[in-house]
mmCIF file of C-alpha atoms and ligand atoms in Angstrom:
data_model
loop_
_atom_site.group_PDB
_atom_site.id
_atom_site.type_symbol
_atom_site.label_atom_id
_atom_site.label_comp_id
_atom_site.label_asym_id
_atom_site.label_seq_id
_atom_site.Cartn_x
_atom_site.Cartn_y
_atom_site.Cartn_z
ATOM 1 C CA MET A 1 -24.451 2.164 -13.170
ATOM 2 C CA ALA A 2 -24.683 -1.218 -11.475
ATOM 3 C CA PRO A 3 -23.398 -0.756 -7.941
ATOM 4 C CA TYR A 4 -20.153 -2.549 -7.145
ATOM 5 C CA GLN A 5 -19.044 -4.217 -3.955
ATOM 6 C CA THR A 6 -15.812 -2.261 -3.961
ATOM 7 C CA GLN A 7 -13.034 -4.545 -2.741
ATOM 8 C CA THR A 8 -9.885 -3.514 -0.897
ATOM 9 C CA LEU A 9 -6.768 -5.192 -2.293
ATOM 10 C CA ARG A 10 -3.468 -5.619 -0.487
ATOM 11 C CA PRO A 11 -0.221 -4.337 -2.048
ATOM 12 C CA ASP A 12 1.137 -7.880 -2.469
ATOM 13 C CA ALA A 13 1.590 -10.080 -5.557
ATOM 14 C CA GLU A 14 -2.023 -11.292 -5.400
ATOM 15 C CA GLY A 15 -3.489 -7.793 -4.995
ATOM 16 C CA ILE A 16 -1.343 -6.464 -7.846
ATOM 17 C CA ALA A 17 -2.375 -9.374 -10.124
ATOM 18 C CA ARG A 18 -6.088 -8.850 -9.300
ATOM 19 C CA ALA A 19 -5.817 -5.114 -9.985
ATOM 20 C CA ALA A 20 -4.129 -5.756 -13.355
ATOM 21 C CA ALA A 21 -6.723 -8.398 -14.286
ATOM 22 C CA TRP A 22 -9.620 -6.028 -13.529
ATOM 23 C CA LEU A 23 -7.981 -3.248 -15.545
ATOM 24 C CA ALA A 24 -7.457 -5.628 -18.485
ATOM 25 C CA ASP A 25 -11.186 -6.404 -18.233
ATOM 26 C CA GLY A 26 -12.118 -2.701 -18.564
ATOM 27 C CA GLN A 27 -12.958 -2.266 -14.864
ATOM 28 C CA LEU A 28 -11.802 0.604 -12.643
ATOM 29 C CA VAL A 29 -9.351 0.194 -9.763
ATOM 30 C CA ALA A 30 -8.070 3.000 -7.540
ATOM 31 C CA LEU A 31 -4.284 2.739 -7.385
ATOM 32 C CA PRO A 32 -1.690 4.384 -5.145
ATOM 33 C CA THR A 33 0.870 6.774 -6.612
ATOM 34 C CA GLU A 34 3.375 8.936 -4.734
ATOM 35 C CA THR A 35 1.185 12.032 -5.371
ATOM 36 C CA VAL A 36 -2.455 10.992 -4.766
ATOM 37 C CA TYR A 37 -4.554 7.850 -5.374
ATOM 38 C CA GLY A 38 -5.545 7.576 -9.044
ATOM 39 C CA LEU A 39 -8.823 6.233 -10.470
ATOM 40 C CA ALA A 40 -7.259 3.871 -12.996
ATOM 41 C CA GLY A 41 -8.677 2.417 -16.193
ATOM 42 C CA ASP A 42 -7.232 0.936 -19.409
ATOM 43 C CA ALA A 43 -6.243 4.003 -21.469
ATOM 44 C CA THR A 44 -6.794 2.128 -24.753
ATOM 45 C CA SER A 45 -10.414 1.212 -23.890
ATOM 46 C CA ASP A 46 -13.230 3.670 -24.679
ATOM 47 C CA LEU A 47 -15.486 1.852 -22.242
ATOM 48 C CA ALA A 48 -13.015 1.972 -19.352
ATOM 49 C CA CYS A 49 -12.349 5.677 -19.993
ATOM 50 C CA ALA A 50 -16.074 6.444 -20.137
ATOM 51 C CA ARG A 51 -16.474 4.631 -16.816
ATOM 52 C CA ILE A 52 -13.851 6.939 -15.262
ATOM 53 C CA PHE A 53 -15.910 10.034 -16.107
ATOM 54 C CA GLU A 54 -19.088 8.316 -14.914
ATOM 55 C CA ALA A 55 -17.572 7.169 -11.595
ATOM 56 C CA LYS A 56 -16.126 10.640 -10.858
ATOM 57 C CA GLY A 57 -19.289 12.431 -11.954
ATOM 58 C CA ARG A 58 -17.088 14.726 -14.050
ATOM 59 C CA PRO A 59 -19.206 17.346 -15.781
ATOM 60 C CA ARG A 60 -17.087 17.374 -18.929
ATOM 61 C CA PHE A 61 -14.728 15.053 -20.780
ATOM 62 C CA ASN A 62 -11.531 16.753 -19.656
ATOM 63 C CA PRO A 63 -8.438 14.939 -20.880
ATOM 64 C CA LEU A 64 -6.867 12.462 -18.449
ATOM 65 C CA ILE A 65 -3.260 11.760 -17.473
ATOM 66 C CA VAL A 66 -1.827 8.548 -18.971
ATOM 67 C CA HIS A 67 0.485 6.584 -16.665
ATOM 68 C CA LEU A 68 3.340 4.555 -18.144
ATOM 69 C CA PRO A 69 6.137 2.382 -16.731
ATOM 70 C CA SER A 70 9.054 4.168 -18.429
ATOM 71 C CA LEU A 71 10.386 6.860 -20.744
ATOM 72 C CA GLU A 72 10.854 4.199 -23.475
ATOM 73 C CA THR A 73 7.108 3.365 -23.432
ATOM 74 C CA ALA A 74 6.277 7.092 -23.458
ATOM 75 C CA ARG A 75 8.414 7.651 -26.583
ATOM 76 C CA LYS A 76 6.148 5.271 -28.529
ATOM 77 C CA ILE A 77 3.093 7.410 -27.740
ATOM 78 C CA ALA A 78 4.335 10.997 -27.999
ATOM 79 C CA ALA A 79 7.103 13.239 -29.351
ATOM 80 C CA PHE A 80 9.487 15.000 -26.941
ATOM 81 C CA PRO A 81 10.019 18.609 -28.139
ATOM 82 C CA GLY A 82 12.052 21.355 -26.441
ATOM 83 C CA ASP A 83 12.971 20.578 -22.839
ATOM 84 C CA ALA A 84 10.898 17.353 -22.805
ATOM 85 C CA GLU A 85 13.792 14.861 -22.995
ATOM 86 C CA ALA A 86 15.787 16.681 -20.347
ATOM 87 C CA LEU A 87 12.757 16.966 -18.033
ATOM 88 C CA ALA A 88 11.818 13.303 -18.401
ATOM 89 C CA GLY A 89 15.445 12.274 -17.896
ATOM 90 C CA ALA A 90 15.740 14.336 -14.729
ATOM 91 C CA PHE A 91 12.345 13.810 -13.073
ATOM 92 C CA TRP A 92 10.822 10.502 -14.273
ATOM 93 C CA PRO A 93 9.814 8.440 -12.446
ATOM 94 C CA GLY A 94 8.280 11.087 -10.211
ATOM 95 C CA PRO A 95 5.575 13.747 -9.637
ATOM 96 C CA LEU A 96 5.867 15.325 -13.117
ATOM 97 C CA THR A 97 3.348 15.182 -15.995
ATOM 98 C CA LEU A 98 4.376 16.292 -19.494
ATOM 99 C CA VAL A 99 1.844 17.428 -22.114
ATOM 100 C CA LEU A 100 3.325 16.273 -25.435
ATOM 101 C CA PRO A 101 2.326 15.985 -29.129
ATOM 102 C CA LEU A 102 0.738 12.591 -29.917
ATOM 103 C CA LYS A 103 2.422 10.252 -32.369
ATOM 104 C CA PRO A 104 0.379 8.463 -35.058
ATOM 105 C CA GLY A 105 -0.692 4.957 -34.038
ATOM 106 C CA HIS A 106 -0.611 5.830 -30.317
ATOM 107 C CA GLY A 107 -3.562 3.509 -29.651
ATOM 108 C CA LEU A 108 -5.122 5.606 -26.870
ATOM 109 C CA SER A 109 -8.864 6.098 -26.549
ATOM 110 C CA PRO A 110 -9.893 9.549 -27.820
ATOM 111 C CA LEU A 111 -11.658 10.009 -24.469
ATOM 112 C CA VAL A 112 -8.213 10.153 -22.802
ATOM 113 C CA THR A 113 -7.030 13.025 -24.943
ATOM 114 C CA GLY A 114 -10.357 14.852 -25.197
ATOM 115 C CA GLY A 115 -9.794 14.726 -28.952
ATOM 116 C CA LEU A 116 -6.664 16.924 -28.650
ATOM 117 C CA GLU A 117 -3.434 16.473 -30.615
ATOM 118 C CA THR A 118 -1.526 16.342 -27.319
ATOM 119 C CA VAL A 119 -1.496 13.910 -24.406
ATOM 120 C CA ALA A 120 -0.538 14.243 -20.724
ATOM 121 C CA LEU A 121 1.995 11.523 -19.788
ATOM 122 C CA ARG A 122 3.452 10.603 -16.417
ATOM 123 C CA VAL A 123 5.847 7.883 -15.208
ATOM 124 C CA PRO A 124 5.007 7.448 -11.506
ATOM 125 C CA GLU A 125 7.585 6.314 -8.996
ATOM 126 C CA HIS A 126 5.365 4.344 -6.604
ATOM 127 C CA GLY A 127 6.532 0.710 -6.513
ATOM 128 C CA VAL A 128 3.007 -0.763 -6.351
ATOM 129 C CA MET A 129 1.785 1.401 -9.252
ATOM 130 C CA GLN A 130 4.885 0.378 -11.232
ATOM 131 C CA ALA A 131 4.144 -3.290 -10.490
ATOM 132 C CA VAL A 132 0.547 -2.970 -11.735
ATOM 133 C CA LEU A 133 1.711 -1.174 -14.909
ATOM 134 C CA ALA A 134 4.280 -3.930 -15.549
ATOM 135 C CA LYS A 135 1.702 -6.664 -14.994
ATOM 136 C CA LEU A 136 -0.894 -4.978 -17.241
ATOM 137 C CA GLY A 137 1.675 -4.119 -19.913
ATOM 138 C CA GLY A 138 -0.266 -1.116 -21.187
ATOM 139 C CA PRO A 139 -1.044 2.550 -20.492
ATOM 140 C CA VAL A 140 -3.348 3.462 -17.608
ATOM 141 C CA ALA A 141 -5.534 6.582 -17.521
ATOM 142 C CA ALA A 142 -5.930 7.900 -13.984
ATOM 143 C CA PRO A 143 -7.342 11.144 -12.659
ATOM 144 C CA SER A 144 -7.351 11.626 -8.899
ATOM 145 C CA ALA A 145 -9.720 9.067 -7.293
ATOM 146 C CA ASN A 146 -12.274 11.494 -5.858
ATOM 147 C CA PRO A 147 -15.730 12.585 -6.985
ATOM 148 C CA SER A 148 -15.394 15.625 -9.256
ATOM 149 C CA GLY A 149 -14.722 18.858 -7.358
ATOM 150 C CA ARG A 150 -13.994 17.249 -3.975
ATOM 151 C CA ILE A 151 -10.779 16.886 -1.977
ATOM 152 C CA SER A 152 -8.188 14.571 -3.570
ATOM 153 C CA PRO A 153 -7.521 11.216 -1.848
ATOM 154 C CA THR A 154 -4.211 10.411 -0.196
ATOM 155 C CA THR A 155 -5.399 7.214 1.544
ATOM 156 C CA ALA A 156 -7.542 4.221 0.523
ATOM 157 C CA ALA A 157 -10.108 5.330 3.141
ATOM 158 C CA HIS A 158 -10.496 8.679 1.329
ATOM 159 C CA VAL A 159 -11.048 6.796 -1.944
ATOM 160 C CA LEU A 160 -13.742 4.603 -0.373
ATOM 161 C CA ALA A 161 -15.457 7.586 1.269
ATOM 162 C CA GLY A 162 -15.983 9.105 -2.194
ATOM 163 C CA LEU A 163 -16.218 6.183 -4.617
ATOM 164 C CA SER A 164 -17.294 3.055 -2.696
ATOM 165 C CA GLY A 165 -19.856 1.168 -4.796
ATOM 166 C CA ARG A 166 -18.761 2.976 -7.980
ATOM 167 C CA ILE A 167 -15.487 1.111 -8.719
ATOM 168 C CA ALA A 168 -14.327 -2.518 -8.653
ATOM 169 C CA ALA A 169 -11.535 -2.115 -6.100
ATOM 170 C CA VAL A 170 -8.992 0.052 -4.325
ATOM 171 C CA LEU A 171 -5.429 -1.151 -3.843
ATOM 172 C CA ASP A 172 -4.410 0.017 -0.360
ATOM 173 C CA ALA A 173 -0.696 0.793 -0.070
ATOM 174 C CA GLY A 174 -0.989 3.311 2.777
ATOM 175 C CA PRO A 175 -0.756 7.116 2.600
ATOM 176 C CA CYS A 176 0.800 8.869 -0.423
ATOM 177 C CA THR A 177 4.209 10.363 0.355
ATOM 178 C CA VAL A 178 4.055 13.528 -1.797
ATOM 179 C CA GLY A 179 0.356 14.154 -1.113
ATOM 180 C CA ILE A 180 -0.343 16.694 -3.862
ATOM 181 C CA GLU A 181 -0.921 16.085 -7.599
ATOM 182 C CA SER A 182 1.891 16.108 -10.146
ATOM 183 C CA THR A 183 3.267 19.306 -11.641
ATOM 184 C CA ILE A 184 2.052 19.612 -15.271
ATOM 185 C CA LEU A 185 4.457 21.114 -17.829
ATOM 186 C CA ALA A 186 4.061 21.574 -21.581
ATOM 187 C CA PRO A 187 7.505 21.746 -23.237
ATOM 188 C CA GLY A 188 7.617 23.187 -26.740
ATOM 189 C CA PRO A 189 9.840 25.061 -29.182
ATOM 190 C CA GLU A 190 9.071 28.374 -27.413
ATOM 191 C CA GLY A 191 9.963 27.165 -23.938
ATOM 192 C CA THR A 192 8.125 25.202 -21.287
ATOM 193 C CA ARG A 193 4.691 26.273 -20.071
ATOM 194 C CA LEU A 194 3.522 25.646 -16.494
ATOM 195 C CA LEU A 195 -0.023 24.211 -16.652
ATOM 196 C CA ARG A 196 -0.394 23.169 -13.000
ATOM 197 C CA GLU A 197 1.734 23.685 -9.886
ATOM 198 C CA GLY A 198 2.251 20.387 -8.117
ATOM 199 C CA GLY A 199 4.512 17.956 -6.329
ATOM 200 C CA LEU A 200 7.638 18.952 -8.264
ATOM 201 C CA PRO A 201 8.538 22.506 -7.168
ATOM 202 C CA ARG A 202 9.245 25.157 -9.768
ATOM 203 C CA GLU A 203 12.638 25.773 -8.115
ATOM 204 C CA ALA A 204 13.688 22.231 -9.096
ATOM 205 C CA VAL A 205 12.583 22.650 -12.722
ATOM 206 C CA GLU A 206 13.779 26.119 -13.708
ATOM 207 C CA PRO A 207 17.549 25.459 -13.514
ATOM 208 C CA LEU A 208 16.910 23.017 -16.356
ATOM 209 C CA THR A 209 14.299 24.879 -18.408
ATOM 210 C CA GLY A 210 14.908 28.533 -17.656
ATOM 211 C CA PRO A 211 11.895 30.594 -16.480
ATOM 212 C CA LEU A 212 8.627 28.680 -16.975
ATOM 213 C CA VAL A 213 6.081 30.378 -19.211
ATOM 214 C CA PRO A 214 2.762 31.066 -17.464
ATOM 215 C CA ASP A 215 -0.159 29.333 -19.181
ATOM 216 C CA THR A 216 -2.130 32.178 -20.709
ATOM 217 C CA THR A 217 -2.639 30.709 -24.190
ATOM 218 C CA PRO A 218 -6.279 31.366 -25.122
ATOM 219 C CA GLY A 219 -8.296 28.297 -26.030
ATOM 220 C CA THR A 220 -6.240 25.801 -24.016
ATOM 221 C CA VAL A 221 -8.090 23.142 -22.059
ATOM 222 C CA GLN A 222 -9.321 24.250 -18.708
ATOM 223 C CA ALA A 223 -7.852 21.682 -16.361
ATOM 224 C CA PRO A 224 -10.434 20.783 -13.694
ATOM 225 C CA GLY A 225 -7.736 21.771 -11.224
ATOM 226 C CA GLN A 226 -7.788 25.188 -12.901
ATOM 227 C CA LEU A 227 -11.498 25.788 -12.390
ATOM 228 C CA GLY A 228 -12.348 28.245 -9.619
ATOM 229 C CA SER A 229 -14.018 25.952 -7.116
ATOM 230 C CA HIS A 230 -12.226 22.634 -6.792
ATOM 231 C CA TYR A 231 -10.794 20.396 -4.098
ATOM 232 C CA ALA A 232 -13.664 21.762 -2.047
ATOM 233 C CA PRO A 233 -14.512 20.715 1.510
ATOM 234 C CA ALA A 234 -18.217 20.808 2.437
ATOM 235 C CA ALA A 235 -17.543 23.413 5.171
ATOM 236 C CA ALA A 236 -16.615 27.046 4.431
ATOM 237 C CA LEU A 237 -12.861 27.604 4.276
ATOM 238 C CA VAL A 238 -11.103 30.835 5.331
ATOM 239 C CA LEU A 239 -7.492 31.325 4.204
ATOM 240 C CA ASN A 240 -4.597 33.290 5.763
ATOM 241 C CA SER A 241 -6.253 33.257 9.181
ATOM 242 C CA ASP A 242 -4.425 34.362 12.349
ATOM 243 C CA LEU A 243 -6.363 31.499 14.036
ATOM 244 C CA SER A 244 -7.586 33.815 16.798
ATOM 245 C CA ASP A 245 -11.292 32.942 16.352
ATOM 246 C CA PRO A 246 -12.147 29.899 18.499
ATOM 247 C CA HIS A 247 -15.456 29.360 16.628
ATOM 248 C CA ALA A 248 -13.712 27.520 13.812
ATOM 249 C CA ILE A 249 -11.748 24.354 13.153
ATOM 250 C CA ARG A 250 -8.248 25.832 12.984
ATOM 251 C CA ILE A 251 -5.504 24.370 10.792
ATOM 252 C CA GLY A 252 -2.050 25.630 11.691
ATOM 253 C CA PHE A 253 1.341 25.763 10.022
ATOM 254 C CA GLY A 254 4.225 26.154 12.444
ATOM 255 C CA PRO A 255 4.243 26.120 16.240
ATOM 256 C CA ALA A 256 1.164 28.349 16.897
ATOM 257 C CA GLU A 257 -1.779 26.740 18.717
ATOM 258 C CA ALA A 258 -4.415 25.109 16.433
ATOM 259 C CA ASP A 259 -6.819 22.148 16.292
ATOM 260 C CA LEU A 260 -4.945 20.448 13.435
ATOM 261 C CA THR A 261 -1.652 21.238 11.748
ATOM 262 C CA LEU A 262 -0.130 20.851 8.292
ATOM 263 C CA SER A 263 3.339 20.849 9.865
ATOM 264 C CA ARG A 264 4.203 21.876 13.425
ATOM 265 C CA THR A 265 7.809 22.558 12.362
ATOM 266 C CA GLY A 266 6.773 24.643 9.325
ATOM 267 C CA ASP A 267 8.081 22.091 6.801
ATOM 268 C CA LEU A 268 6.464 22.541 3.349
ATOM 269 C CA VAL A 269 7.156 18.953 2.233
ATOM 270 C CA GLU A 270 5.384 17.604 5.308
ATOM 271 C CA ALA A 271 2.584 20.145 4.760
ATOM 272 C CA ALA A 272 2.009 18.983 1.157
ATOM 273 C CA ALA A 273 1.964 15.351 2.262
ATOM 274 C CA SER A 274 -0.635 16.073 4.963
ATOM 275 C CA LEU A 275 -2.719 18.714 3.095
ATOM 276 C CA PHE A 276 -5.611 16.622 1.752
ATOM 277 C CA ARG A 277 -5.725 14.305 4.797
ATOM 278 C CA THR A 278 -5.922 17.345 7.077
ATOM 279 C CA LEU A 279 -8.651 18.944 4.924
ATOM 280 C CA HIS A 280 -10.668 15.689 5.023
ATOM 281 C CA GLU A 281 -10.287 15.572 8.816
ATOM 282 C CA ALA A 282 -11.079 19.270 9.340
ATOM 283 C CA ASP A 283 -14.134 18.969 7.089
ATOM 284 C CA ALA A 284 -15.545 16.080 9.163
ATOM 285 C CA LEU A 285 -15.056 18.055 12.411
ATOM 286 C CA ALA A 286 -16.366 21.311 10.924
ATOM 287 C CA THR A 287 -19.522 19.894 9.353
ATOM 288 C CA ALA A 288 -20.364 17.909 12.522
ATOM 289 C CA ARG A 289 -20.250 21.130 14.589
ATOM 290 C CA ASN A 290 -21.452 23.515 11.868
ATOM 291 C CA LEU A 291 -18.250 25.581 12.004
ATOM 292 C CA PRO A 292 -16.028 27.035 9.269
ATOM 293 C CA ILE A 293 -12.424 25.926 8.721
ATOM 294 C CA HIS A 294 -9.701 28.561 9.292
ATOM 295 C CA ILE A 295 -6.216 27.955 7.971
ATOM 296 C CA ALA A 296 -2.965 29.773 8.694
ATOM 297 C CA PRO A 297 -0.938 31.470 5.899
ATOM 298 C CA ILE A 298 1.446 29.172 3.999
ATOM 299 C CA PRO A 299 4.674 30.656 2.541
ATOM 300 C CA ASP A 300 4.488 30.931 -1.271
ATOM 301 C CA ARG A 301 7.722 29.138 -2.186
ATOM 302 C CA GLY A 302 8.673 25.566 -3.114
ATOM 303 C CA LEU A 303 5.735 23.208 -2.539
ATOM 304 C CA GLY A 304 3.971 26.116 -0.783
ATOM 305 C CA ARG A 305 2.945 27.391 -4.230
ATOM 306 C CA ALA A 306 1.082 24.170 -5.063
ATOM 307 C CA ILE A 307 -0.444 24.107 -1.566
ATOM 308 C CA ASN A 308 -1.688 27.712 -1.895
ATOM 309 C CA ASP A 309 -3.055 26.975 -5.382
ATOM 310 C CA ARG A 310 -5.142 24.076 -3.987
ATOM 311 C CA LEU A 311 -6.256 26.136 -0.960
ATOM 312 C CA ARG A 312 -7.405 29.064 -3.127
ATOM 313 C CA ARG A 313 -9.543 26.682 -5.211
ATOM 314 C CA ALA A 314 -10.867 24.944 -2.096
ATOM 315 C CA ALA A 315 -11.947 28.341 -0.703
ATOM 316 C CA ALA A 316 -13.381 29.708 -3.971
ATOM 317 C CA PRO A 317 -17.119 30.449 -4.197
ATOM 318 C CA ARG A 318 -18.966 27.269 -5.183
ATOM 319 C CA SER A 319 -20.575 27.271 -8.600
HETATM 320 O O1 TXA B 1 -0.644 13.397 -9.550
HETATM 321 C C1 TXA B 1 -1.430 13.329 -10.508
HETATM 322 O O2 TXA B 1 -1.234 13.941 -11.558
HETATM 323 C C2 TXA B 1 -2.667 12.458 -10.329
HETATM 324 C C3 TXA B 1 -2.189 11.025 -10.129
HETATM 325 C C4 TXA B 1 -3.331 10.052 -10.008
HETATM 326 O O3 TXA B 1 -1.324 10.660 -11.175
HETATM 327 N N1 TXA B 1 -3.544 12.563 -11.475
HETATM 328 C C5 TXA B 1 -4.267 13.670 -11.746
HETATM 329 O O4 TXA B 1 -5.064 13.557 -12.864
HETATM 330 O O5 TXA B 1 -4.236 14.678 -11.054
HETATM 331 P P1 TXA B 1 -6.264 14.544 -13.230
HETATM 332 O O6 TXA B 1 -7.023 13.885 -14.352
HETATM 333 O O7 TXA B 1 -7.059 14.891 -11.995
HETATM 334 O O8 TXA B 1 -5.576 15.805 -13.781
HETATM 335 C C6 TXA B 1 -5.134 15.795 -15.130
HETATM 336 C C7 TXA B 1 -4.938 17.192 -15.599
HETATM 337 C C8 TXA B 1 -6.262 17.804 -15.895
HETATM 338 O O9 TXA B 1 -6.318 19.045 -15.233
HETATM 339 C C9 TXA B 1 -6.299 17.923 -17.406
HETATM 340 O O10 TXA B 1 -7.079 18.955 -17.873
HETATM 341 C C10 TXA B 1 -4.823 18.065 -17.715
HETATM 342 O O11 TXA B 1 -4.197 17.203 -16.792
HETATM 343 N N2 TXA B 1 -4.527 17.584 -19.059
HETATM 344 C C11 TXA B 1 -4.621 16.330 -19.504
HETATM 345 N N3 TXA B 1 -4.311 16.271 -20.813
HETATM 346 C C12 TXA B 1 -4.024 17.529 -21.201
HETATM 347 C C13 TXA B 1 -3.639 18.119 -22.434
HETATM 348 N N4 TXA B 1 -3.498 17.411 -23.545
HETATM 349 N N5 TXA B 1 -3.423 19.454 -22.450
HETATM 350 C C14 TXA B 1 -3.544 20.184 -21.332
HETATM 351 N N6 TXA B 1 -3.917 19.685 -20.130
HETATM 352 C C15 TXA B 1 -4.151 18.375 -20.074
HETATM 353 MG MG1 MG B 2 -8.184 15.834 -9.502
#
């Protein structure tokens, strides 16, 4: 691929217009969302979608999430079975992705859907992302803007560290507020399946859907986020540590002494928002001094479930 001089755009009218113009031209632009930065391309363009896989170095053509400005635009692309209408009504715009049956004439590139009969749709809340979607006037495919298998980006600097020279631009709107990818649900006639824990906690969803069905269906797509080793720092990562070993970069949760912390007050929302930034920072310190990273236990409730899911994958043996 021809190397790019990756530009940094400001989150103003000019930056938004430039981002939309590049997307309309089939180029890739990393865009801010409330969850993580997304590597955006025109979801109707085969070329743009192929460039996404190339830029990320993704080993396989896993289906991508399609970002839309509103529920009305989503209804033109997919059907809303089971709890889908209620979920979209309650949580869009926001950190929720719904896997839904495609409608005929949807117009998306088959690379977005991986040739499936379903599509993952999300209406993000971030004002800058919404402005780009409005300006472009079409669907945007966007996986997290990191090289495949590495830590997800929650700042423009993270995006550039992984993808500089591989994409046209990054639109810098500061750190992401949620900090962890969207929750992925698949509503259907037999209830709603949970495909990925994420920024919308299960406790918020279940009053509406009833108990979520674990995703055990054989033959479903393996989400990259569901592969063993993912979100991986370069340094070794040890989970549930009591942080007593000084020969490590120690990440705390709560008031106990540590080198870095996800949240000194033990707040899971703050911990999710700082998770990937803290892992990036710990990884730089750990690799420079050839030390492992030790991280304190995180309670398995609310956003703690999504945090622990990402940490388990980050610590998994590398393939
Ligand atoms: O917060 C997010 O969701 C971020 C921001 C940028 O929006 N995006 C993101 O995209 O995490 P990505 O591509 O890294 O994750 C998309 C996930 C993948 O694990 C993929 O396998 C799954 O969604 N997926 C997409 N389409 C699917 C489908 N039809 N059936 C099942 N899973 C699907
Ligand atoms: Mg990802």
